[in-house]
């Protein structure tokens, strides 16, 4: 499924988080595609007990899928937009907020740009898989493919000092049993697990 907002206020043409310039017209496109039976839709809702909100999900019908069965391109030719934002700032509700670039955000983005290019040029897969996904404990699948390698950094609560972790790679969303079978360009890998790394870092800072 693909998540999609159906609220017109979610679409801002001039936003660093919308490099494709997708406008609120996409909502009408979705409605038309549902009417033409090209996609299925599950509308978003608010869970009253927890207060957690879920946005709409769409996925293709067999009719739409049939249009792509004779496609002459591979999944390796489908890439992220060149201007996809990799440095995200969020508010206390975990919503993306606009910001003005600084020398530090520019530096971080340049590092991520080089890293994402390296990942895009590298084949990363799980050698133990018969299907291109891993089913998590809650029954939902984690897709394992070459389009789930884009890395971003997310900062929280309007502050560049909070968060900043790297997110996005499919290998970050699977268990150790799968990670032990990861291959990079066909080569076997080893995952080094540092016991008590945070306290070790503090001791190192203090000499």
Coordinates of N, CA and C in Angstrom, one line a residue:
X1 N 0.8 -1.2 0.0 CA 0.0 0.0 0.0 C 0.9 1.3 0.0
X2 N 0.3 2.3 -0.6 CA 1.0 3.6 -0.6 C 0.1 4.6 0.3
X3 N 0.8 5.2 1.2 CA 0.0 6.2 2.1 C -0.1 7.5 1.3
X4 N -1.3 8.1 1.4 CA -1.5 9.4 0.7 C -2.5 10.3 1.5
X5 N -2.2 11.5 1.6 CA -3.1 12.5 2.3 C -4.2 12.9 1.4
X6 N -5.4 12.9 1.9 CA -6.6 13.4 1.2 C -7.1 14.7 1.7
X7 N -6.3 15.4 2.5 CA -6.6 16.7 3.0 C -5.9 17.8 2.2
X8 N -6.6 18.7 1.6 CA -6.0 19.7 0.7 C -4.9 20.6 1.4
X9 N -5.0 20.7 2.7 CA -4.1 21.5 3.4 C -2.7 20.9 3.5
X10 N -2.6 19.6 3.1 CA -1.4 18.9 3.2 C -0.5 19.2 2.0
X11 N -1.0 19.8 1.0 CA -0.3 20.0 -0.3 C 0.1 21.5 -0.5
X12 N 1.5 21.7 -0.4 CA 2.1 23.0 -0.6 C 3.0 22.9 -1.7
X13 N 2.8 23.6 -2.8 CA 3.6 23.5 -4.0 C 5.0 23.9 -3.7
X14 N 5.3 25.0 -3.0 CA 6.7 25.4 -2.7 C 7.1 24.9 -1.4
X15 N 7.5 23.7 -1.3 CA 8.0 23.0 -0.1 C 9.2 22.2 -0.4
X16 N 10.2 22.2 0.5 CA 11.3 21.4 0.4 C 11.0 19.9 0.5
X17 N 9.8 19.6 1.0 CA 9.4 18.2 1.2 C 8.5 17.7 0.0
X18 N 8.4 18.6 -1.0 CA 7.5 18.3 -2.2 C 8.3 18.6 -3.4
X19 N 9.4 18.0 -3.7 CA 10.3 18.3 -4.9 C 9.6 18.1 -6.2
X20 N 8.6 17.3 -6.2 CA 7.9 17.0 -7.5 C 6.8 18.1 -7.8
X21 N 6.5 18.9 -6.8 CA 5.5 19.9 -6.9 C 4.1 19.3 -7.0
X22 N 3.8 18.2 -6.3 CA 2.5 17.6 -6.4 C 1.5 18.5 -5.7
X23 N 0.4 18.8 -6.3 CA -0.6 19.7 -5.8 C -1.8 19.0 -5.3
X24 N -2.8 19.7 -4.8 CA -4.0 19.1 -4.3 C -4.8 18.4 -5.4
X25 N -4.4 18.7 -6.6 CA -5.1 18.0 -7.7 C -5.0 16.5 -7.6
X26 N -4.0 16.0 -6.9 CA -3.7 14.6 -6.8 C -4.9 13.9 -6.1
X27 N -5.7 14.7 -5.3 CA -6.8 14.1 -4.6 C -7.9 13.7 -5.6
X28 N -8.1 14.6 -6.5 CA -9.1 14.4 -7.6 C -8.6 13.2 -8.5
X29 N -7.3 13.1 -8.7 CA -6.8 12.0 -9.5 C -7.1 10.7 -8.8
X30 N -6.9 10.6 -7.5 CA -7.1 9.4 -6.7 C -8.6 9.1 -6.8
X31 N -9.5 10.0 -6.6 CA -10.9 9.7 -6.7 C -11.3 9.2 -8.1
X32 N -10.7 9.8 -9.1 CA -11.0 9.3 -10.5 C -10.5 7.9 -10.7
X33 N -9.3 7.6 -10.2 CA -8.8 6.2 -10.3 C -9.6 5.2 -9.6
X34 N -10.1 5.6 -8.4 CA -11.0 4.7 -7.7 C -12.2 4.5 -8.5
X35 N -12.8 5.5 -9.1 CA -14.0 5.4 -9.9 C -13.8 4.5 -11.1
X36 N -12.6 4.6 -11.7 CA -12.3 3.8 -12.8 C -11.8 2.4 -12.5
X37 N -11.9 2.1 -11.2 CA -11.5 0.7 -10.7 C -10.0 0.4 -11.0
X38 N -9.2 1.4 -10.9 CA -7.7 1.3 -11.2 C -7.0 1.1 -9.8
X39 N -7.5 1.6 -8.8 CA -6.9 1.4 -7.4 C -8.0 1.1 -6.4
X40 N -7.5 0.5 -5.3 CA -8.4 0.3 -4.1 C -8.0 1.4 -3.2
X41 N -8.9 1.7 -2.2 CA -8.5 2.7 -1.2 C -9.1 2.3 0.2
X42 N -8.3 2.6 1.2 CA -8.8 2.5 2.5 C -8.7 3.9 3.2
X43 N -9.8 4.5 3.5 CA -9.7 5.9 3.9 C -9.1 6.0 5.3
X44 N -8.5 7.1 5.6 CA -7.9 7.3 6.9 C -8.9 7.5 8.0
X45 N -8.5 7.3 9.2 CA -9.4 7.5 10.4 C -8.7 7.8 11.6
X46 N -9.4 8.2 12.6 CA -8.8 8.6 13.9 C -9.3 7.5 14.9
X47 N -8.3 6.9 15.6 CA -8.6 5.9 16.6 C -8.9 6.6 17.9
X48 N -10.1 6.6 18.3 CA -10.6 7.4 19.4 C -9.9 7.1 20.8
X49 N -9.7 5.8 21.0 CA -9.1 5.3 22.3 C -7.7 5.9 22.5
X50 N -6.9 5.8 21.4 CA -5.5 6.2 21.5 C -5.2 7.6 21.0
X51 N -6.2 8.1 20.2 CA -6.0 9.4 19.6 C -5.1 9.4 18.4
X52 N -4.7 8.2 18.0 CA -3.7 8.0 16.9 C -4.5 8.1 15.6
X53 N -3.9 8.9 14.6 CA -4.6 9.0 13.3 C -3.9 8.2 12.3
X54 N -4.6 7.7 11.3 CA -4.1 6.9 10.2 C -4.6 7.5 8.9
X55 N -3.6 7.8 8.0 CA -4.0 8.4 6.8 C -4.4 7.3 5.8
X56 N -4.9 7.8 4.7 CA -5.5 6.8 3.7 C -4.4 6.0 3.0
X57 N -4.7 4.8 2.5 CA -3.8 3.9 1.8 C -4.5 3.6 0.5
X58 N -3.6 3.5 -0.6 CA -4.1 3.1 -1.9 C -3.2 1.9 -2.4
X59 N -3.8 1.1 -3.2 CA -3.0 0.0 -3.8 C -3.7 -0.4 -5.2
X60 N -2.9 -0.9 -6.1 CA -3.5 -1.1 -7.5 C -4.4 -2.3 -7.6
X61 N -5.4 -2.2 -8.5 CA -6.2 -3.3 -8.8 C -5.5 -4.1 -9.9
X62 N -6.1 -5.3 -10.2 CA -5.5 -6.1 -11.2 C -5.6 -5.4 -12.6
X63 N -6.6 -4.5 -12.8 CA -6.7 -3.8 -14.0 C -5.5 -2.8 -14.2
X64 N -5.1 -2.1 -13.2 CA -3.9 -1.2 -13.3 C -2.7 -2.0 -13.4
X65 N -2.5 -3.1 -12.7 CA -1.3 -3.9 -12.8 C -1.1 -4.5 -14.2
X66 N -2.2 -4.8 -14.8 CA -2.1 -5.4 -16.2 C -1.4 -4.5 -17.2
X67 N -1.6 -3.1 -16.9 CA -0.9 -2.2 -17.8 C 0.6 -2.2 -17.7
X68 N 1.1 -2.8 -16.6 CA 2.6 -2.7 -16.4 C 3.2 -4.1 -16.7
X69 N 2.4 -5.1 -17.0 CA 3.0 -6.4 -17.2 C 4.0 -6.5 -18.3
X70 N 3.8 -5.7 -19.3 CA 4.8 -5.7 -20.4 C 5.8 -4.5 -20.4
X71 N 5.9 -4.0 -19.2 CA 6.9 -2.9 -19.1 C 8.3 -3.3 -19.5
X72 N 9.0 -2.4 -20.2 CA 10.3 -2.7 -20.7 C 11.4 -2.0 -19.8
X73 N 11.1 -1.8 -18.6 CA 12.1 -1.3 -17.6 C 12.1 -2.1 -16.4
X74 N 13.2 -2.1 -15.7 CA 13.3 -2.9 -14.4 C 13.1 -2.0 -13.2
X75 N 12.9 -2.6 -12.1 CA 12.8 -1.8 -10.8 C 14.0 -1.0 -10.5
X76 N 15.2 -1.4 -11.1 CA 16.4 -0.7 -10.8 C 16.5 0.6 -11.5
X77 N 15.5 0.8 -12.4 CA 15.5 2.1 -13.2 C 14.5 3.1 -12.5
X78 N 13.9 2.7 -11.4 CA 13.0 3.6 -10.7 C 13.7 4.1 -9.5
X79 N 13.9 5.4 -9.5 CA 14.7 6.0 -8.4 C 14.0 7.1 -7.7
X80 N 14.5 7.6 -6.6 CA 14.0 8.7 -5.9 C 14.3 10.0 -6.7
X81 N 13.4 11.0 -6.5 CA 13.6 12.3 -7.2 C 14.9 12.9 -6.7
X82 N 15.7 13.5 -7.6 CA 17.0 14.0 -7.3 C 17.0 15.0 -6.2
X83 N 15.8 15.7 -6.0 CA 15.8 16.7 -5.0 C 15.0 16.3 -3.7
X84 N 14.8 15.0 -3.6 CA 14.1 14.5 -2.4 C 14.9 14.9 -1.1
X85 N 14.2 15.5 -0.2 CA 14.8 16.1 1.0 C 15.3 15.0 1.9
X86 N 16.5 15.1 2.3 CA 17.1 14.0 3.2 C 17.3 14.6 4.6
X87 N 17.2 15.9 4.8 CA 17.3 16.5 6.2 C 15.9 17.0 6.6
X88 N 15.3 16.4 7.5 CA 13.9 16.7 7.9 C 13.9 17.3 9.3
X89 N 13.1 18.4 9.5 CA 12.8 19.0 10.8 C 11.4 18.8 11.1
X90 N 11.0 18.3 12.3 CA 9.7 18.0 12.6 C 9.3 18.7 13.9
X91 N 7.9 18.9 14.1 CA 7.4 19.6 15.3 C 7.1 18.5 16.3
X92 N 6.5 18.9 17.4 CA 6.2 18.0 18.5 C 5.2 16.9 18.1
X93 N 4.5 17.1 17.0 CA 3.5 16.1 16.6 C 4.1 15.2 15.4
X94 N 5.4 15.3 15.3 CA 6.1 14.6 14.2 C 5.7 15.0 12.8
X95 N 5.3 16.2 12.6 CA 4.9 16.7 11.3 C 6.1 17.5 10.8
X96 N 6.4 17.3 9.5 CA 7.5 18.0 8.8 C 7.2 19.5 8.8
X97 N 8.2 20.3 9.2 CA 8.1 21.8 9.1 C 9.2 22.4 8.3
X98 N 8.9 23.5 7.7 CA 9.8 24.2 6.8 C 10.9 24.8 7.7
X99 N 12.1 25.0 7.1 CA 13.2 25.7 7.8 C 14.1 26.4 6.7
X100 N 14.9 27.3 7.2 CA 15.9 28.0 6.4 C 17.2 27.2 6.5
X101 N 17.9 27.0 5.4 CA 19.1 26.3 5.4 C 20.2 27.1 6.1
X102 N 21.1 26.3 6.7 CA 22.3 26.9 7.4 C 23.5 26.2 6.8
X103 N 24.7 26.7 7.1 CA 25.9 25.9 6.6 C 25.9 24.5 7.1
X104 N 25.4 24.3 8.3 CA 25.4 22.9 8.9 C 24.4 22.0 8.2
X105 N 23.2 22.5 7.9 CA 22.2 21.7 7.2 C 22.7 21.4 5.8
X106 N 23.3 22.3 5.2 CA 23.9 22.1 3.8 C 25.0 21.0 3.9
X107 N 25.8 21.1 4.9 CA 26.9 20.1 5.0 C 26.3 18.7 5.2
X108 N 25.3 18.6 6.1 CA 24.7 17.3 6.4 C 24.1 16.8 5.1
X109 N 23.4 17.6 4.4 CA 22.7 17.2 3.1 C 23.7 16.7 2.1
X110 N 24.9 17.4 2.0 CA 25.9 17.0 1.1 C 26.5 15.6 1.4
X111 N 26.6 15.3 2.7 CA 27.1 14.0 3.2 C 26.1 12.9 2.8
X112 N 24.8 13.2 3.1 CA 23.8 12.2 2.8 C 23.6 12.0 1.3
X113 N 23.8 13.1 0.5 CA 23.7 13.0 -0.9 C 24.7 12.0 -1.4
X114 N 26.0 12.1 -0.9 CA 27.0 11.2 -1.4 C 26.8 9.8 -0.9
X115 N 26.3 9.7 0.3 CA 26.0 8.3 0.9 C 24.8 7.7 0.1
X116 N 23.8 8.4 -0.2 CA 22.7 7.9 -0.9 C 23.0 7.5 -2.3
X117 N 23.9 8.2 -2.9 CA 24.4 7.8 -4.3 C 25.2 6.5 -4.2
X118 N 26.0 6.4 -3.2 CA 26.7 5.1 -3.0 C 25.8 4.0 -2.8
X119 N 24.7 4.2 -2.0 CA 23.7 3.1 -1.8 C 23.0 2.8 -3.1
X120 N 22.7 3.8 -3.9 CA 22.0 3.6 -5.1 C 22.8 2.8 -6.1
X121 N 24.1 2.9 -6.0 CA 25.0 2.2 -6.9 C 25.4 0.8 -6.4
X122 N 24.9 0.5 -5.2 CA 25.2 -0.8 -4.6 C 24.1 -1.7 -4.4
X123 N 24.3 -3.0 -4.7 CA 23.2 -4.0 -4.6 C 23.2 -4.6 -3.2
X124 N 22.2 -4.4 -2.4 CA 22.1 -4.8 -1.1 C 20.8 -5.8 -1.0
X125 N 21.1 -7.0 -0.5 CA 20.0 -8.0 -0.5 C 20.2 -9.0 0.6
X126 N 19.1 -9.8 0.8 CA 19.2 -10.8 1.8 C 19.2 -12.2 1.1
X127 N 20.3 -12.9 1.4 CA 20.5 -14.2 0.6 C 19.6 -15.3 1.1
X128 N 18.9 -15.1 2.2 CA 18.1 -16.2 2.7 C 16.6 -16.1 2.3
X129 N 16.3 -15.1 1.5 CA 14.9 -14.8 1.2 C 14.4 -15.5 -0.1
X130 N 13.3 -16.1 -0.1 CA 12.6 -16.7 -1.3 C 11.6 -15.7 -1.8
X131 N 11.2 -14.7 -1.0 CA 10.3 -13.7 -1.5 C 10.9 -12.3 -1.1
X132 N 10.5 -11.3 -1.8 CA 11.1 -9.9 -1.6 C 10.5 -9.2 -0.4
X133 N 10.3 -9.9 0.7 CA 9.8 -9.2 1.9 C 10.0 -10.0 3.1
X134 N 9.9 -9.4 4.3 CA 10.0 -10.1 5.5 C 8.7 -9.8 6.3
X135 N 8.0 -10.8 6.8 CA 6.8 -10.5 7.6 C 7.2 -10.3 9.1
X136 N 6.8 -9.1 9.6 CA 7.0 -8.8 11.0 C 6.1 -9.5 11.9
X137 N 6.3 -9.4 13.2 CA 5.5 -10.1 14.2 C 4.0 -9.7 14.1
X138 N 3.8 -8.4 13.7 CA 2.4 -8.0 13.7 C 1.7 -8.3 12.4
X139 N 2.4 -9.1 11.5 CA 1.8 -9.6 10.3 C 2.1 -8.7 9.1
X140 N 2.6 -7.5 9.3 CA 2.8 -6.6 8.1 C 4.2 -6.9 7.5
X141 N 4.3 -6.7 6.2 CA 5.5 -7.0 5.5 C 6.5 -5.8 5.4
X142 N 7.8 -6.1 5.5 CA 8.8 -5.1 5.2 C 9.4 -5.5 3.8
X143 N 9.2 -4.6 2.9 CA 9.7 -4.9 1.5 C 11.2 -4.9 1.5
X144 N 11.8 -5.8 0.8 CA 13.2 -5.9 0.6 C 13.5 -5.7 -0.9
X145 N 13.9 -4.5 -1.2 CA 14.2 -4.3 -2.6 C 15.2 -3.1 -2.8
X146 N 15.6 -2.8 -4.0 CA 16.6 -1.8 -4.2 C 16.1 -0.4 -4.2
X147 N 14.8 -0.3 -4.0 CA 14.2 1.1 -3.9 C 14.0 1.5 -2.4
X148 N 14.3 0.7 -1.5 CA 14.2 1.0 -0.1 C 15.6 1.2 0.6
X149 N 16.3 2.1 -0.1 CA 17.7 2.3 0.4 C 18.0 3.8 0.7
X150 N 17.0 4.7 0.4 CA 17.2 6.1 0.6 C 17.2 6.5 2.1
X151 N 18.3 7.1 2.5 CA 18.5 7.4 3.9 C 18.3 8.9 4.2
X152 N 17.6 9.2 5.3 CA 17.4 10.6 5.7 C 17.7 10.8 7.2
X153 N 17.8 12.0 7.6 CA 18.0 12.3 9.0 C 16.8 13.1 9.5
X154 N 16.3 12.8 10.6 CA 15.1 13.4 11.2 C 15.4 14.0 12.5
X155 N 15.1 15.3 12.6 CA 15.3 16.1 13.9 C 13.9 16.4 14.4
X156 N 13.8 16.4 15.7 CA 12.5 16.6 16.4 C 12.3 17.9 17.2
X157 N 11.0 18.2 17.4 CA 10.7 19.3 18.3 C 11.3 20.6 17.9
X158 N 11.3 20.9 16.6 CA 11.9 22.1 16.1 C 13.3 22.4 16.4
X159 N 14.0 21.3 16.8 CA 15.4 21.5 17.3 C 16.4 20.7 16.6
X160 N 17.5 21.3 16.2 CA 18.6 20.5 15.5 C 19.4 19.7 16.5
X161 N 19.1 19.9 17.8 CA 19.9 19.2 18.8 C 19.1 17.9 19.3
X162 N 18.0 17.7 18.7 CA 17.1 16.5 19.1 C 16.9 15.6 18.0
X163 N 17.3 14.4 18.1 CA 17.2 13.4 17.0 C 18.4 13.5 16.1
X164 N 18.1 13.4 14.8 CA 19.2 13.4 13.9 C 19.6 12.0 13.5
X165 N 18.9 10.9 13.9 CA 19.3 9.6 13.5 C 19.0 9.4 12.0
X166 N 19.7 8.4 11.5 CA 19.6 8.0 10.1 C 18.5 7.0 10.0
X167 N 17.5 7.2 9.1 CA 16.4 6.3 8.8 C 16.3 6.0 7.3
X168 N 15.6 4.9 7.1 CA 15.2 4.7 5.7 C 15.6 3.3 5.1
X169 N 16.8 2.8 5.5 CA 17.2 1.5 4.9 C 16.4 0.4 5.3
X170 N 16.1 -0.5 4.4 CA 15.3 -1.7 4.8 C 16.0 -2.5 5.9
X171 N 17.3 -2.5 5.9 CA 18.0 -3.3 6.9 C 17.9 -2.8 8.3
X172 N 17.4 -1.6 8.4 CA 17.1 -1.1 9.8 C 15.8 -1.5 10.3
X173 N 15.0 -2.2 9.5 CA 13.6 -2.6 9.9 C 13.5 -4.1 10.0
X174 N 14.6 -4.8 10.0 CA 14.5 -6.3 10.1 C 15.3 -6.8 11.3
X175 N 15.1 -8.0 11.7 CA 15.7 -8.5 12.9 C 17.1 -9.0 12.6
X176 N 17.9 -9.4 13.6 CA 19.2 -9.9 13.5 C 19.3 -11.1 12.7
X177 N 18.3 -12.0 12.7 CA 18.3 -13.2 11.9 C 18.4 -13.0 10.5
X178 N 17.8 -11.9 10.0 CA 17.8 -11.5 8.6 C 19.1 -10.7 8.3
X179 N 19.5 -9.8 9.2 CA 20.7 -9.0 9.0 C 22.0 -9.9 8.8
X180 N 22.0 -11.0 9.4 CA 23.2 -11.9 9.3 C 23.3 -12.5 7.9
X181 N 22.3 -12.4 7.1 CA 22.3 -12.9 5.7 C 22.4 -11.8 4.6
X182 N 22.7 -10.6 5.1 CA 22.8 -9.5 4.1 C 24.0 -9.7 3.2
X183 N 23.8 -9.4 2.0 CA 24.9 -9.4 1.0 C 25.1 -8.0 0.4
X184 N 26.3 -7.5 0.2 CA 26.5 -6.3 -0.5 C 27.3 -6.6 -1.7
X185 N 26.7 -6.3 -2.9 CA 27.2 -6.7 -4.2 C 27.7 -8.1 -4.2
X186 N 26.8 -8.9 -3.6 CA 27.1 -10.4 -3.6 C 28.0 -10.9 -2.5
X187 N 28.7 -10.0 -1.8 CA 29.7 -10.3 -0.8 C 29.0 -10.5 0.6
X188 N 29.5 -11.4 1.4 CA 29.0 -11.6 2.7 C 29.4 -10.5 3.6
X189 N 28.6 -10.2 4.7 CA 28.9 -9.1 5.6 C 28.9 -9.6 7.0
X190 N 29.5 -8.8 7.9 CA 29.6 -9.1 9.3 C 29.0 -7.9 10.0
X191 N 28.1 -8.1 11.0 CA 27.6 -7.0 11.8 C 28.3 -7.0 13.1
X192 N 29.0 -5.9 13.4 CA 29.7 -5.8 14.7 C 28.8 -5.2 15.7
X193 N 28.6 -5.9 16.8 CA 27.7 -5.4 17.9 C 28.5 -5.0 19.1
X194 N 28.5 -3.7 19.4 CA 29.3 -3.1 20.5 C 28.5 -3.1 21.7
X195 N 28.9 -3.9 22.7 CA 28.2 -4.0 24.0 C 28.4 -2.8 24.8
X196 N 27.3 -2.1 25.3 CA 27.4 -1.0 26.1 C 28.1 0.2 25.4
X197 N 27.8 0.4 24.1 CA 28.5 1.4 23.3 C 28.4 2.8 23.9
X198 N 27.2 3.2 24.4 CA 26.9 4.5 24.8 C 27.8 4.9 26.1
X199 N 27.8 4.0 27.0 CA 28.7 4.3 28.2 C 30.1 4.3 27.8
X200 N 30.5 3.4 26.8 CA 31.9 3.4 26.4 C 32.3 4.7 25.7
X201 N 31.3 5.3 25.0 CA 31.6 6.6 24.3 C 31.7 7.7 25.4
X202 N 30.9 7.7 26.5 CA 31.1 8.7 27.5 C 32.4 8.5 28.2
X203 N 32.9 7.3 28.5 CA 34.2 7.1 29.1 C 35.3 7.6 28.1
X204 N 35.1 7.4 26.8 CA 36.1 7.9 25.9 C 36.2 9.4 25.8
X205 N 35.0 10.1 25.9 CA 35.0 11.5 25.9 C 35.7 12.1 27.1
X206 N 35.7 11.4 28.3 CA 36.3 11.8 29.5 C 37.7 11.3 29.6
X207 N 38.2 10.6 28.6 CA 39.6 10.1 28.6 C 39.8 9.0 29.6

